[in-house]
Short mmCIF file of C-alpha atoms in Angstrom, two decimals:
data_model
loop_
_atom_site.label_atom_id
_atom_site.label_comp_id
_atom_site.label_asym_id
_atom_site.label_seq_id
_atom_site.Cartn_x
_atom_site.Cartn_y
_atom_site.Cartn_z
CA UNK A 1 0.00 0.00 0.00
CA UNK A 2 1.28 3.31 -1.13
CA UNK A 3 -0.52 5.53 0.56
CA UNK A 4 0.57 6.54 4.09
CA UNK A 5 -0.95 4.94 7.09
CA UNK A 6 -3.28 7.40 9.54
CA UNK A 7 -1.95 6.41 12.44
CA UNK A 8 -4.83 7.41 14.42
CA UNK A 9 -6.41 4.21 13.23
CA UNK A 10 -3.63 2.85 15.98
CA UNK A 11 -4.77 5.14 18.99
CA UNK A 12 -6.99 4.22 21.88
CA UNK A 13 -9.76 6.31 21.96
CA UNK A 14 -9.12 8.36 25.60
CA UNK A 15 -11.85 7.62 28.03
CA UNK A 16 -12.98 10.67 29.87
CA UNK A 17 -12.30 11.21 33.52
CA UNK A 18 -16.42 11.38 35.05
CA UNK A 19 -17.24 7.55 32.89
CA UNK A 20 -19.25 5.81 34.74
CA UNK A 21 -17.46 2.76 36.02
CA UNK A 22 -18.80 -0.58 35.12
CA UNK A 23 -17.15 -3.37 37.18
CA UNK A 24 -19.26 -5.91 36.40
CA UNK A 25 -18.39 -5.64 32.98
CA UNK A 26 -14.89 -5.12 33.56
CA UNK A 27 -15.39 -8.65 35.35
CA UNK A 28 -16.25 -10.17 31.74
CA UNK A 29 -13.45 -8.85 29.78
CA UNK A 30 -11.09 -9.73 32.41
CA UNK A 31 -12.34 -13.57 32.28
CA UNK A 32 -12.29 -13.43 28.83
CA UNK A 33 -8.66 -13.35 28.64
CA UNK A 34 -7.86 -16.80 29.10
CA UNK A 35 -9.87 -17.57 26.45
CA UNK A 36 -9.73 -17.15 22.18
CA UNK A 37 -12.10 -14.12 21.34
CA UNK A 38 -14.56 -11.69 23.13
CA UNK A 39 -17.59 -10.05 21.37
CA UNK A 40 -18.84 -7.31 22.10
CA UNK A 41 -21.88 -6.53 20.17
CA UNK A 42 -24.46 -4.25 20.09
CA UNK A 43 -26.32 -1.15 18.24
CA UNK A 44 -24.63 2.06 17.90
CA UNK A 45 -24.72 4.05 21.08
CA UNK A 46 -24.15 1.68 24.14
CA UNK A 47 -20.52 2.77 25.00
CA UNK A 48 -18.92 -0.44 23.41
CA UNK A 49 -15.53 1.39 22.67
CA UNK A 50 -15.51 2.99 25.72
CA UNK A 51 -15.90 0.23 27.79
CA UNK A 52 -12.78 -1.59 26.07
CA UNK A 53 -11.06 1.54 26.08
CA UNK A 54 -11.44 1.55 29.85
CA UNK A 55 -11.13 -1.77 30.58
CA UNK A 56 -7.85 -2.34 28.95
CA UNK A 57 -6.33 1.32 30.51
CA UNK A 58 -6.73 -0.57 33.74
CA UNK A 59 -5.92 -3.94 32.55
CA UNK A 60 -2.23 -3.62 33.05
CA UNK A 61 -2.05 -6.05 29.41
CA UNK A 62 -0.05 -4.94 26.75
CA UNK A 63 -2.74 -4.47 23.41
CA UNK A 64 -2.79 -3.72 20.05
CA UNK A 65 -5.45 -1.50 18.65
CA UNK A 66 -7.35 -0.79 15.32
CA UNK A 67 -10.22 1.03 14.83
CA UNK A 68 -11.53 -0.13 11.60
CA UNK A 69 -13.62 1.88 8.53
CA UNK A 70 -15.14 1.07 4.64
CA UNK A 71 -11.40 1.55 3.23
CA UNK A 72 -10.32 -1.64 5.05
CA UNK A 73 -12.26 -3.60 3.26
CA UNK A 74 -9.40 -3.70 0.82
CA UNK A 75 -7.14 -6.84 2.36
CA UNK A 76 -3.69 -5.07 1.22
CA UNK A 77 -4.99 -2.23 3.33
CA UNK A 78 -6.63 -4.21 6.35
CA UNK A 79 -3.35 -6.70 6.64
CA UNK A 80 -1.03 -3.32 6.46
CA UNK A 81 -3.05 -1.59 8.90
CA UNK A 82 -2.86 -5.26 10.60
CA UNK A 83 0.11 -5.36 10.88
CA UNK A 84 0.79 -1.67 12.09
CA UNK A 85 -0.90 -2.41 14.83
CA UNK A 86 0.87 -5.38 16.13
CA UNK A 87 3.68 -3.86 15.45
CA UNK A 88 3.09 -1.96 18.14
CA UNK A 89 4.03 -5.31 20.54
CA UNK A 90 6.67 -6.34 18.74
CA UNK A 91 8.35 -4.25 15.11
CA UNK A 92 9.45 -8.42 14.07
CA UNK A 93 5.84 -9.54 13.56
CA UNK A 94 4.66 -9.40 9.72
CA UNK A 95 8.20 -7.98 8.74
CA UNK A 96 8.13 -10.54 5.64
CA UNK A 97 4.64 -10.01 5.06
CA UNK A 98 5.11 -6.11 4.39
CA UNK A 99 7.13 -7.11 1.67
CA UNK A 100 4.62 -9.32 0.44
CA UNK A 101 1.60 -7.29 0.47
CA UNK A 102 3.90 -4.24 -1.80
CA UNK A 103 3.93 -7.09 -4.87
CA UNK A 104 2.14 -6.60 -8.00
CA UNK A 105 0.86 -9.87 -7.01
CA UNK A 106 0.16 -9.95 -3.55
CA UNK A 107 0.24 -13.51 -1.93
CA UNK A 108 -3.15 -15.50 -0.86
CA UNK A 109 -4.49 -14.74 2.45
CA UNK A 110 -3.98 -17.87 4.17
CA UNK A 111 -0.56 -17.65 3.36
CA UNK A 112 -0.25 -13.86 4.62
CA UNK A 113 -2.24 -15.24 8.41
CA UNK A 114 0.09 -18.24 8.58
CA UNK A 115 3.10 -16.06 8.61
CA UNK A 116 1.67 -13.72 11.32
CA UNK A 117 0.86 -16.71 13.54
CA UNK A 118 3.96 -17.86 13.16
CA UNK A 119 5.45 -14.36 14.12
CA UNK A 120 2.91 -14.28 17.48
CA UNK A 121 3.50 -17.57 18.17
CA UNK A 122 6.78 -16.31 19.06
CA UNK A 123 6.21 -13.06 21.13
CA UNK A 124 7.07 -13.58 24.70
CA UNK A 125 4.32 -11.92 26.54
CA UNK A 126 0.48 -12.23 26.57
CA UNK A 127 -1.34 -9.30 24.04
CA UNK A 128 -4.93 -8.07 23.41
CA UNK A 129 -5.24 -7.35 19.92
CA UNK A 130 -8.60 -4.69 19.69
CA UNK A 131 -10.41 -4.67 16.11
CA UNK A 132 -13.07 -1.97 16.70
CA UNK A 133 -16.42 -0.97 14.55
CA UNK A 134 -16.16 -4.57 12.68
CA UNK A 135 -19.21 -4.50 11.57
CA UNK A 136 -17.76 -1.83 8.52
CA UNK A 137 -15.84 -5.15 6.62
CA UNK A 138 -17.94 -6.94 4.43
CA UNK A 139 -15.19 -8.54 2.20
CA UNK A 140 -15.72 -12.31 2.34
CA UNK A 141 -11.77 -12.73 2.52
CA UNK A 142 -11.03 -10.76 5.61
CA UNK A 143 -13.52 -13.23 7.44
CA UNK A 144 -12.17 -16.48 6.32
CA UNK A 145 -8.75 -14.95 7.22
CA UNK A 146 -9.59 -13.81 11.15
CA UNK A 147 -11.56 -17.29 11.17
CA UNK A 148 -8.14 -19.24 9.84
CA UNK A 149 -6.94 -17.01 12.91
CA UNK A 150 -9.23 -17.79 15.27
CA UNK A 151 -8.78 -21.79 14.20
CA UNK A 152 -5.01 -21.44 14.61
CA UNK A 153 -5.12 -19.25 17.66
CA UNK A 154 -1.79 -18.27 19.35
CA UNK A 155 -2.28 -18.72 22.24
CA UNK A 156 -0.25 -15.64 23.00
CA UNK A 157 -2.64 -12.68 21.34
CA UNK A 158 -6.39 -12.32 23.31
CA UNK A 159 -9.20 -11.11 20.11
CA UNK A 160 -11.56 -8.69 21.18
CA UNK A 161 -13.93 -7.48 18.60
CA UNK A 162 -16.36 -4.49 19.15
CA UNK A 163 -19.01 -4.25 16.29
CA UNK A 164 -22.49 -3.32 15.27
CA UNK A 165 -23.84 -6.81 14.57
CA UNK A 166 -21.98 -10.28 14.77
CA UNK A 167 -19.83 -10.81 11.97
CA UNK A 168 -19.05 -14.29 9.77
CA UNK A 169 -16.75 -16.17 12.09
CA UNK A 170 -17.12 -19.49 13.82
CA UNK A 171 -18.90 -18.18 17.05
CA UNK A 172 -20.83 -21.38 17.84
CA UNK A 173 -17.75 -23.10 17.69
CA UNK A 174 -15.95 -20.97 19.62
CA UNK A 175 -18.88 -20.89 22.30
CA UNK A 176 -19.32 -24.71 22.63
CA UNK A 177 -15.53 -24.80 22.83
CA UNK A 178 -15.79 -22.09 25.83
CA UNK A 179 -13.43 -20.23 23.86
CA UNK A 180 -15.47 -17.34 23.69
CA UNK A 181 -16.59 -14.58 26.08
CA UNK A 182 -19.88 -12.09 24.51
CA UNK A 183 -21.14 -9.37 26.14
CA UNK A 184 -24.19 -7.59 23.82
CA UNK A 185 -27.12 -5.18 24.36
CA UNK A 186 -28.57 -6.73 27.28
CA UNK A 187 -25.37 -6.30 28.86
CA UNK A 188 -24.03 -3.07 27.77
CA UNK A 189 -27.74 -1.40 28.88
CA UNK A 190 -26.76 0.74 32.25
CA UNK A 191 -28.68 -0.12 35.58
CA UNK A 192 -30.58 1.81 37.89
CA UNK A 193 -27.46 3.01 39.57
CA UNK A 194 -25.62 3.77 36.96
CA UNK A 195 -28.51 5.63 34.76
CA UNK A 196 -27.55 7.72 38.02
CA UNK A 197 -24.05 8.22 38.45
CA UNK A 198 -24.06 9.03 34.88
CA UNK A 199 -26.86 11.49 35.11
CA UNK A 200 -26.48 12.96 38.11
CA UNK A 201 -22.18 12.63 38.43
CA UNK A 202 -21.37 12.79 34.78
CA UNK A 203 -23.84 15.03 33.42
CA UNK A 204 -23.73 17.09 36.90
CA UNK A 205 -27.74 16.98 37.13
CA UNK A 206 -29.92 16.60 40.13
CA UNK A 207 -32.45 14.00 39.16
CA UNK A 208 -34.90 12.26 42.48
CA UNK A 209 -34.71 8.53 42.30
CA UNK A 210 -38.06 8.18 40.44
CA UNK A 211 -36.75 10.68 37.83
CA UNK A 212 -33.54 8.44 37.12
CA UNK A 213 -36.00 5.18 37.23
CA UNK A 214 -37.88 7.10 34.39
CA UNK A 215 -35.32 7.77 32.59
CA UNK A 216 -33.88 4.44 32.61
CA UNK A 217 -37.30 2.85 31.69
CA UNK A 218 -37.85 5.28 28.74
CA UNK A 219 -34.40 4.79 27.78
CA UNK A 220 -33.93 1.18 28.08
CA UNK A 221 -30.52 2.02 29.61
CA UNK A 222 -28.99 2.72 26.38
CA UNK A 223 -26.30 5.13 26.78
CA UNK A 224 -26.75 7.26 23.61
CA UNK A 225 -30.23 8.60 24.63
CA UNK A 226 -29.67 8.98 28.42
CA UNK A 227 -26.81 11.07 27.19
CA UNK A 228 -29.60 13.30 24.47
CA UNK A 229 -32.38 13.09 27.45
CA UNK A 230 -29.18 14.20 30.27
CA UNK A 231 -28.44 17.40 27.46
CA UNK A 232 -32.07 18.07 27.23
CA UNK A 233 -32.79 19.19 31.00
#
């Protein structure tokens, strides 16, 4: 790929000092480190990035992140970008594979993910590797590659994937196998309490008990229109 990389594709997105804090969720992701791949799926709005944003500040973990968009859907771009990333953890992984990918004929994608698990396979420390807003990739090949991955897991990289909707890969596999850890809507909706905090704390309002119950029952808990209601009053 020619064309330089935004790095900010590489950033964590900062978390901002009032979020509301969400141990029990926090609980999930930090189980779901032993294990292949953790989901986190829901609509847009329910604080999905910021909760892996957060969690993995306080994790103490070294991770990887990339925050994907439409573009990637190109797999020269998505394996450079890739690779970027995980070059973050170590500069040796996907060294030959760089070379590779600037070919007139770029090499099949199995071929491209069995080189990077072999490079992984020998990092010396435990990783999370973030792919956030999934949901953009529709190209068929980018699946089959992250589910060759997944299949051929080292055992050294943690998956977490943050998208819209569940994408193409061998989930109920991976969940018989208790390989996988999900967290979705149901999960991500905020409680009672913490429709307060984040209304009365973060947003600095002054809501009675019933109002906040309101609120939250309107609402369903979902983060994104507590937030518009909050900015309303």
């Amino acid at each position: 790929m020619d064309a330089p990389l935004l790095t900010t594709k590489l950033y964590i997105p900062p978390v901002r000092p009032d979020v509301v804090p969400r141990p029990r969720l926090i609980e999930h992701l930090n189980a779901g480190l032993e294990r292949k791949l953790t989901l986190v799926s829901a609509p847009a709005g329910y604080g999905k990035t910021t909760l892996i944003s957060a969690w993995l500040r306080g994790a103490g973990v070294p991770f990887a992140w990339l925050s994907l968009d439409e573009g990637d859907n190109d797999p020269v771009r998505f394996f450079t970008y890739l690779i970027a990333a995980l070059q973050g953890i170590d500069v040796q992984i996907g060294q030959a594979v760089k070379g590779w990918l600037g070919a007139p004929q770029p090499p099949a994608l199995d071929q491209v993910v069995t080189s990077l698990i072999n490079d992984i396979a020998g990092v010396s420390e435990a990783f999370v590797l973030v792919l956030d807003d999934h949901h953009v990739i529709d190209e068929r090949g980018i699946h089959e590659s992250l589910s060759f991955l997944l299949e051929r897991h080292p055992p050294q990289m943690h998956l977490v994937i943050a998208t819209r909707h569940d994408p193409p890969l061998p989930l109920a596999r991976l969940r018989a196998r208790g390989e996988l850890v999900e967290l979705r809507q149901s999960d991500l909706c905020f409680t009672t309490d913490e429709v307060a905090a984040f209304l009365n704390q973060s947003l600095g309002l002054d809501l009675t008990a019933s109002e906040v119950a309101l609120l939250g029952q309107r609402t369903e808990g979902w983060i994104a229109g507590l937030q518009l209601a909050g900015l309303s009053m």
